[in-house]
Amino acid sequence: MKHQAKSIRPFIGAKDFELSRSFYRDLGFKENYISPEMCYFDLDGFGFYLQNAFVKDWIENTMVFMEVENVNQFWSQLLELGLTSKYPNVKLVPIRELEWGKECFVHDPSGILWHFGEFR
């Protein structure tokens, strides 16, 4: 089967929709309003749907991986945003070196785990 895919857009939930919308705008995503219950967040053609929906098991088991060109630079810029002091429950985990490359982690205000990585 041949695909001519243009994007993959996961759906993620939010415990506090307005807080999460603000968080993702601060993280550099452009918000595209769809409805009072959903927005699409875009970063140079890559994105996801944020829903005003909280299902504990779903949120606590959601992970998103985003490849970045330079994880060291990304980490430095991430620290400059001051997200942990601005948003409750946001956690940052420093860069880890692994056999495939390196990555750092961000837990969003709802608990979604983001991996930001750079492949070797």
PDB file of C-alpha atoms in Angstrom:
ATOM      1  CA  MET A   1       0.000   0.000   0.000  1.00  0.00           C
ATOM      2  CA  LYS A   2       1.425   3.366  -0.988  1.00  0.00           C
ATOM      3  CA  HIS A   3       0.775   6.467   1.066  1.00  0.00           C
ATOM      4  CA  GLN A   4       1.052  10.068   0.096  1.00  0.00           C
ATOM      5  CA  ALA A   5       0.820  11.256   3.688  1.00  0.00           C
ATOM      6  CA  LYS A   6       1.208  14.934   4.440  1.00  0.00           C
ATOM      7  CA  SER A   7       1.136  14.909   8.236  1.00  0.00           C
ATOM      8  CA  ILE A   8       0.341  12.963  11.369  1.00  0.00           C
ATOM      9  CA  ARG A   9      -1.619  14.895  13.953  1.00  0.00           C
ATOM     10  CA  PRO A  10      -2.121  13.244  17.318  1.00  0.00           C
ATOM     11  CA  PHE A  11      -4.947  14.249  19.640  1.00  0.00           C
ATOM     12  CA  ILE A  12      -3.991  15.058  23.215  1.00  0.00           C
ATOM     13  CA  GLY A  13      -6.157  16.036  26.153  1.00  0.00           C
ATOM     14  CA  ALA A  14      -5.961  18.734  28.767  1.00  0.00           C
ATOM     15  CA  LYS A  15      -6.883  18.864  32.425  1.00  0.00           C
ATOM     16  CA  ASP A  16      -7.198  22.665  32.244  1.00  0.00           C
ATOM     17  CA  PHE A  17      -7.780  23.571  28.596  1.00  0.00           C
ATOM     18  CA  GLU A  18      -7.043  27.315  28.911  1.00  0.00           C
ATOM     19  CA  LEU A  19      -3.849  26.708  30.887  1.00  0.00           C
ATOM     20  CA  SER A  20      -2.638  24.144  28.355  1.00  0.00           C
ATOM     21  CA  ARG A  21      -3.425  26.493  25.456  1.00  0.00           C
ATOM     22  CA  SER A  22      -1.259  29.157  27.067  1.00  0.00           C
ATOM     23  CA  PHE A  23       1.529  26.645  27.754  1.00  0.00           C
ATOM     24  CA  TYR A  24       1.737  25.505  24.140  1.00  0.00           C
ATOM     25  CA  ARG A  25       1.713  29.083  22.839  1.00  0.00           C
ATOM     26  CA  ASP A  26       4.616  29.836  25.197  1.00  0.00           C
ATOM     27  CA  LEU A  27       6.401  26.732  23.911  1.00  0.00           C
ATOM     28  CA  GLY A  28       6.331  28.317  20.437  1.00  0.00           C
ATOM     29  CA  PHE A  29       3.376  26.618  18.789  1.00  0.00           C
ATOM     30  CA  LYS A  30       0.915  28.687  16.750  1.00  0.00           C
ATOM     31  CA  GLU A  31      -2.644  28.152  17.928  1.00  0.00           C
ATOM     32  CA  ASN A  32      -5.398  27.601  15.381  1.00  0.00           C
ATOM     33  CA  TYR A  33      -8.807  27.817  17.027  1.00  0.00           C
ATOM     34  CA  ILE A  34     -11.250  25.148  15.850  1.00  0.00           C
ATOM     35  CA  SER A  35     -14.007  25.190  18.478  1.00  0.00           C
ATOM     36  CA  PRO A  36     -14.485  25.844  22.204  1.00  0.00           C
ATOM     37  CA  GLU A  37     -13.429  22.213  22.699  1.00  0.00           C
ATOM     38  CA  MET A  38     -10.428  21.914  20.357  1.00  0.00           C
ATOM     39  CA  CYS A  39      -7.466  23.801  18.912  1.00  0.00           C
ATOM     40  CA  TYR A  40      -4.757  22.788  16.487  1.00  0.00           C
ATOM     41  CA  PHE A  41      -1.196  23.743  17.470  1.00  0.00           C
ATOM     42  CA  ASP A  42       1.328  24.084  14.654  1.00  0.00           C
ATOM     43  CA  LEU A  43       5.084  24.515  14.532  1.00  0.00           C
ATOM     44  CA  ASP A  44       6.448  24.796  10.993  1.00  0.00           C
ATOM     45  CA  GLY A  45       4.022  22.227   9.598  1.00  0.00           C
ATOM     46  CA  PHE A  46       4.168  19.836  12.547  1.00  0.00           C
ATOM     47  CA  GLY A  47       1.340  19.824  15.012  1.00  0.00           C
ATOM     48  CA  PHE A  48      -1.304  18.258  17.185  1.00  0.00           C
ATOM     49  CA  TYR A  49      -4.900  18.735  18.287  1.00  0.00           C
ATOM     50  CA  LEU A  50      -5.448  19.839  21.876  1.00  0.00           C
ATOM     51  CA  GLN A  51      -8.846  18.809  23.215  1.00  0.00           C
ATOM     52  CA  ASN A  52     -10.771  20.124  26.164  1.00  0.00           C
ATOM     53  CA  ALA A  53     -11.002  16.604  27.517  1.00  0.00           C
ATOM     54  CA  PHE A  54      -9.442  14.928  30.502  1.00  0.00           C
ATOM     55  CA  VAL A  55      -9.397  11.161  30.857  1.00  0.00           C
ATOM     56  CA  LYS A  56      -6.890  10.363  33.587  1.00  0.00           C
ATOM     57  CA  ASP A  57      -5.635   7.039  32.190  1.00  0.00           C
ATOM     58  CA  TRP A  58      -5.300   8.508  28.703  1.00  0.00           C
ATOM     59  CA  ILE A  59      -3.438  11.639  29.806  1.00  0.00           C
ATOM     60  CA  GLU A  60      -1.118   9.777  32.184  1.00  0.00           C
ATOM     61  CA  ASN A  61      -0.109   7.407  29.375  1.00  0.00           C
ATOM     62  CA  THR A  62       0.307   9.885  26.524  1.00  0.00           C
ATOM     63  CA  MET A  63       3.798  10.546  25.184  1.00  0.00           C
ATOM     64  CA  VAL A  64       4.773  12.602  22.151  1.00  0.00           C
ATOM     65  CA  PHE A  65       8.204  12.577  20.518  1.00  0.00           C
ATOM     66  CA  MET A  66       9.366  15.614  18.570  1.00  0.00           C
ATOM     67  CA  GLU A  67      12.671  15.533  16.755  1.00  0.00           C
ATOM     68  CA  VAL A  68      14.665  18.760  16.978  1.00  0.00           C
ATOM     69  CA  GLU A  69      17.792  19.720  15.083  1.00  0.00           C
ATOM     70  CA  ASN A  70      19.877  20.590  18.140  1.00  0.00           C
ATOM     71  CA  VAL A  71      18.671  19.310  21.502  1.00  0.00           C
ATOM     72  CA  ASN A  72      21.322  21.286  23.428  1.00  0.00           C
ATOM     73  CA  GLN A  73      20.116  24.543  21.914  1.00  0.00           C
ATOM     74  CA  PHE A  74      16.495  23.496  22.449  1.00  0.00           C
ATOM     75  CA  TRP A  75      17.190  22.748  26.128  1.00  0.00           C
ATOM     76  CA  SER A  76      18.820  26.161  26.658  1.00  0.00           C
ATOM     77  CA  GLN A  77      15.862  27.941  25.087  1.00  0.00           C
ATOM     78  CA  LEU A  78      13.450  25.798  27.084  1.00  0.00           C
ATOM     79  CA  LEU A  79      15.086  26.858  30.358  1.00  0.00           C
ATOM     80  CA  GLU A  80      14.827  30.528  29.369  1.00  0.00           C
ATOM     81  CA  LEU A  81      11.029  30.227  29.120  1.00  0.00           C
ATOM     82  CA  GLY A  82      10.637  29.708  32.891  1.00  0.00           C
ATOM     83  CA  LEU A  83       7.820  27.224  32.344  1.00  0.00           C
ATOM     84  CA  THR A  84       8.164  25.498  35.721  1.00  0.00           C
ATOM     85  CA  SER A  85       7.557  28.735  37.607  1.00  0.00           C
ATOM     86  CA  LYS A  86       4.734  29.860  35.324  1.00  0.00           C
ATOM     87  CA  TYR A  87       2.748  26.609  35.071  1.00  0.00           C
ATOM     88  CA  PRO A  88       1.833  24.245  37.906  1.00  0.00           C
ATOM     89  CA  ASN A  89       2.826  20.612  37.432  1.00  0.00           C
ATOM     90  CA  VAL A  90       5.217  21.338  34.538  1.00  0.00           C
ATOM     91  CA  LYS A  91       8.446  19.380  34.904  1.00  0.00           C
ATOM     92  CA  LEU A  92      11.635  19.512  32.844  1.00  0.00           C
ATOM     93  CA  VAL A  93      14.066  16.599  32.716  1.00  0.00           C
ATOM     94  CA  PRO A  94      17.592  17.400  31.451  1.00  0.00           C
ATOM     95  CA  ILE A  95      19.205  15.897  28.371  1.00  0.00           C
ATOM     96  CA  ARG A  96      20.066  12.210  28.441  1.00  0.00           C
ATOM     97  CA  GLU A  97      22.625  10.638  26.125  1.00  0.00           C
ATOM     98  CA  LEU A  98      21.398   7.346  24.673  1.00  0.00           C
ATOM     99  CA  GLU A  99      22.696   4.890  22.076  1.00  0.00           C
ATOM    100  CA  TRP A 100      20.469   6.388  19.347  1.00  0.00           C
ATOM    101  CA  GLY A 101      21.042  10.062  20.224  1.00  0.00           C
ATOM    102  CA  LYS A 102      19.940  12.369  23.013  1.00  0.00           C
ATOM    103  CA  GLU A 103      16.727  13.789  24.380  1.00  0.00           C
ATOM    104  CA  CYS A 104      15.190  15.930  27.097  1.00  0.00           C
ATOM    105  CA  PHE A 105      11.696  15.731  28.521  1.00  0.00           C
ATOM    106  CA  VAL A 106       8.841  18.085  29.365  1.00  0.00           C
ATOM    107  CA  HIS A 107       5.717  17.193  31.318  1.00  0.00           C
ATOM    108  CA  ASP A 108       2.962  19.605  30.269  1.00  0.00           C
ATOM    109  CA  PRO A 109       0.460  21.059  32.801  1.00  0.00           C
ATOM    110  CA  SER A 110      -1.789  17.996  32.426  1.00  0.00           C
ATOM    111  CA  GLY A 111       0.988  15.407  32.634  1.00  0.00           C
ATOM    112  CA  ILE A 112       1.518  14.673  28.919  1.00  0.00           C
ATOM    113  CA  LEU A 113       5.148  13.583  28.506  1.00  0.00           C
ATOM    114  CA  TRP A 114       6.981  15.236  25.610  1.00  0.00           C
ATOM    115  CA  HIS A 115      10.301  13.837  24.383  1.00  0.00           C
ATOM    116  CA  PHE A 116      12.441  16.325  22.451  1.00  0.00           C
ATOM    117  CA  GLY A 117      15.246  14.424  20.771  1.00  0.00           C
ATOM    118  CA  GLU A 118      18.096  14.545  18.324  1.00  0.00           C
ATOM    119  CA  PHE A 119      19.210  11.430  16.449  1.00  0.00           C
ATOM    120  CA  ARG A 120      22.885  10.664  15.783  1.00  0.00           C
TER     121      ARG A 120
END
